[in-house]
């Protein structure tokens, strides 16, 4: 189907400015765009890029007019509109529509008739794959795993037994769900030998991924010791994140790349954990709280709290304090100078003490 | 088999308190437990949870009595006892008992008759798989790899040629052992072009994993350049850890999630490297030393040493120093105030200098 | 073929010192080497190891003479020479020479006749695999992916559709190329419910890996939203690195383990990003710049700039400032002492103010 600016404006509930009959074949960046391309700017700050672009059309904020000759779609939230337009222009094609003869599906597994299972996928006994869900090549779905409808399990995803996955979940390649939590009890070495050893604590809990969660490449989420490690509905997790056993992550959270959440921590709804941040175990992050990039959190963070730094501190403190680390040599120098001046003053012969 | 409190008390060498005939079907958390569930508390500090629980039985420390109506098992180390009880209640079931017809085992490989090899496993020439070891679907065992007895290689594990793995080793999904170390020599760009290029140093060493090691999901351990990267017996490694070429990790160490150990570093026996910590290359961490979470270690750490911070410092210093970062604005303000007061004093007209 | 010291000296353009007829069977470390082994030292600082070694031969810098009885090869860059010698002594053997009958290659894919494709590899429609390229077991090559000549794709690599890979590229196990970038638009919860949700922004861009790139185990590089995430020719990336959508990494860069580069950042040619460093989004790192280990970069870094610390600062400042964090308690104490001394001075009865 060929879209015109007018059709797209209608689809996103925007106001058409200029020629609505212009065709749109793709979304492009301002620098790369040509007459059949649509661009977008988020705010009037990017007006120069808009004007310099060779694009035929643009999605713009309500207060921006496209330059002469460019068609425009004015909307409240350009980024949302572009997400919708991309969905229309580049409809996601299903790659697998049936069970590949090169897959191994246990006789005791139930795969919905309209699910797609690629080659080299193993589906264990008792597993259930929901309607229209796709499992790409080389993934492993363990015994008793439940996967809901309309999920995409990309290639090379490994899901341990008993994991529960809701509807519309997206798991990118290399995701591992349900590996044993890192739980060991330190014991004396056996047989009276000196030293210690670490005895494994069997992990009999599960991982539960609620609806509409997306999890990035090579992220690992460990099963709980007794109950569930849970990722709340709508939460989005980036690549290479680690979430330890027993964690409870709320709904509609954002967890950015390489963040690490230690065991038994809880994260409130709509919270953000930025990249490479680390949470100690048993920490509680409040609703809508934000943990900044590379922060190290060892104490609870209140609802709406924003922390930064390692150890983490309130962001308003961090923004003033962290840049001063660079000034420490100067601080020391000034201190030394004060020391000398104080000594001179204290030695002043006519100063009565 | 159904266990009673009395049977479990005997199995862990504990003292039975109350009704020993009560059946135990699972271990649960205090809040979730019912009459057929066993809970545990680690110390008398959790007495309130114990008393509020609906559990039928509890493992408790020697100095704790379960509330009336709850059966108890008093032990020295409740966590160890629970590990043992979980082993009894939830015996780990083998998933694969033979070589799947969908596996490819090279004619020159030797797989023990009672080993289990799942579908889509590739086992290269000269590889050896020990007795009762399981290799789950989609794993790759390279040429000449040796795996001992009673190991579990979960799905999607990739083991490069010549790696040596002992007995009772557990490798979780996504583990990569033996990829080339990150060794390059910077050279002038070829052909007299400006700039540099990086020439690969072939890595002909191995990875050696000793007995009883467990390695978490998506952890990568690189092969040595010439000899062995070695993980000592009994060491437990969490998810998403990186261990570089030539490292020597001692016995019974703990390496927590997302820690990174650069090339040619050594870690002494029973040391702990906490989450997201980073070790520079050629660093030596002493026996029973501890590197705190997110620490950045560029110098050796003595036996039993405990360091924290980036750059790392002794923990007793770090605990006092790191929280003061937040006070830097105040320190600067006080310094500025002192400056003014000193100037006023120095300007005092009757002060003889 | 058996090499002698003389042959190797010639191969690396070095000066032979002593007996050139001595056979060399392997490269070893000084401590482990015997009469048929070759060792190397980088500089005269390692003379003691050279002298104590039982090696038959050694590669040494121009200004070093091997001890009596040891043959020597004097070169300008010993590490480069050893890389070349290892290539000669341990020629890399191809593991897969043809398409395995256990691979699934879509009828619309083109695999060069001398490429090797292992078991359990899936190659999607329209994909192209170049000459002499090897794809090891369990890897997935998505629809429309192009891979050049002489590449090694190790086992368990997952490449999303439309990714472009040049010649002589090495991808280690667990690498994921082309997963969707972490792009979401925050929107009000649907249906007037309280709170927010995150709408996925479809990612229609690609990942482009230029010639001679090597990427370490379990590293993830995300596709661009609209155009290309690009890794420049000759760049070497270590294990467990994350590179976000739209990033432009230059040529001949070094990115060390567990580093994270957020979306839309650019890294200039020949730059180095050290281990566990983190770059914020939209940051620009200059040519030949260096970002130190664990650094947190939120601002651009100039060409040749060297930064360290979190937040990052120029390295000359960081080397003086970061060690002073440990002195903060002492600084506070001295400040408090100054406070007292100032008060005493200010109270001096005969001081006129």
PDB file of N, CA, C and O in Angstrom, chain A residues 73 159 184 195 227 350:
ATOM      1  N   UNK A  73       2.817  17.431   8.976  1.00  0.00           N
ATOM      2  CA  UNK A  73       1.805  16.840   9.846  1.00  0.00           C
ATOM      3  C   UNK A  73       2.101  17.361  11.245  1.00  0.00           C
ATOM      4  O   UNK A  73       3.125  17.010  11.835  1.00  0.00           O
ATOM      5  N   UNK A 159      15.196 -20.618  27.569  1.00  0.00           N
ATOM      6  CA  UNK A 159      14.221 -20.439  28.650  1.00  0.00           C
ATOM      7  C   UNK A 159      14.179 -21.719  29.469  1.00  0.00           C
ATOM      8  O   UNK A 159      13.841 -22.796  28.966  1.00  0.00           O
ATOM      9  N   UNK A 184      24.463 -19.627  47.239  1.00  0.00           N
ATOM     10  CA  UNK A 184      25.355 -20.636  47.781  1.00  0.00           C
ATOM     11  C   UNK A 184      25.489 -20.379  49.271  1.00  0.00           C
ATOM     12  O   UNK A 184      25.417 -19.244  49.727  1.00  0.00           O
ATOM     13  N   UNK A 195      39.861 -24.329  55.083  1.00  0.00           N
ATOM     14  CA  UNK A 195      39.167 -23.502  54.095  1.00  0.00           C
ATOM     15  C   UNK A 195      37.695 -23.772  54.016  1.00  0.00           C
ATOM     16  O   UNK A 195      37.125 -24.532  54.815  1.00  0.00           O
ATOM     17  N   UNK A 227      10.028 -18.712  45.161  1.00  0.00           N
ATOM     18  CA  UNK A 227       8.805 -18.210  44.537  1.00  0.00           C
ATOM     19  C   UNK A 227       9.093 -17.707  43.119  1.00  0.00           C
ATOM     20  O   UNK A 227       9.535 -18.488  42.295  1.00  0.00           O
ATOM     21  N   UNK A 350      52.000  39.931  68.889  1.00  0.00           N
ATOM     22  CA  UNK A 350      51.146  40.770  69.745  1.00  0.00           C
ATOM     23  C   UNK A 350      49.725  40.244  69.891  1.00  0.00           C
ATOM     24  O   UNK A 350      48.844  40.949  70.307  1.00  0.00           O
TER      25      UNK A 350
END
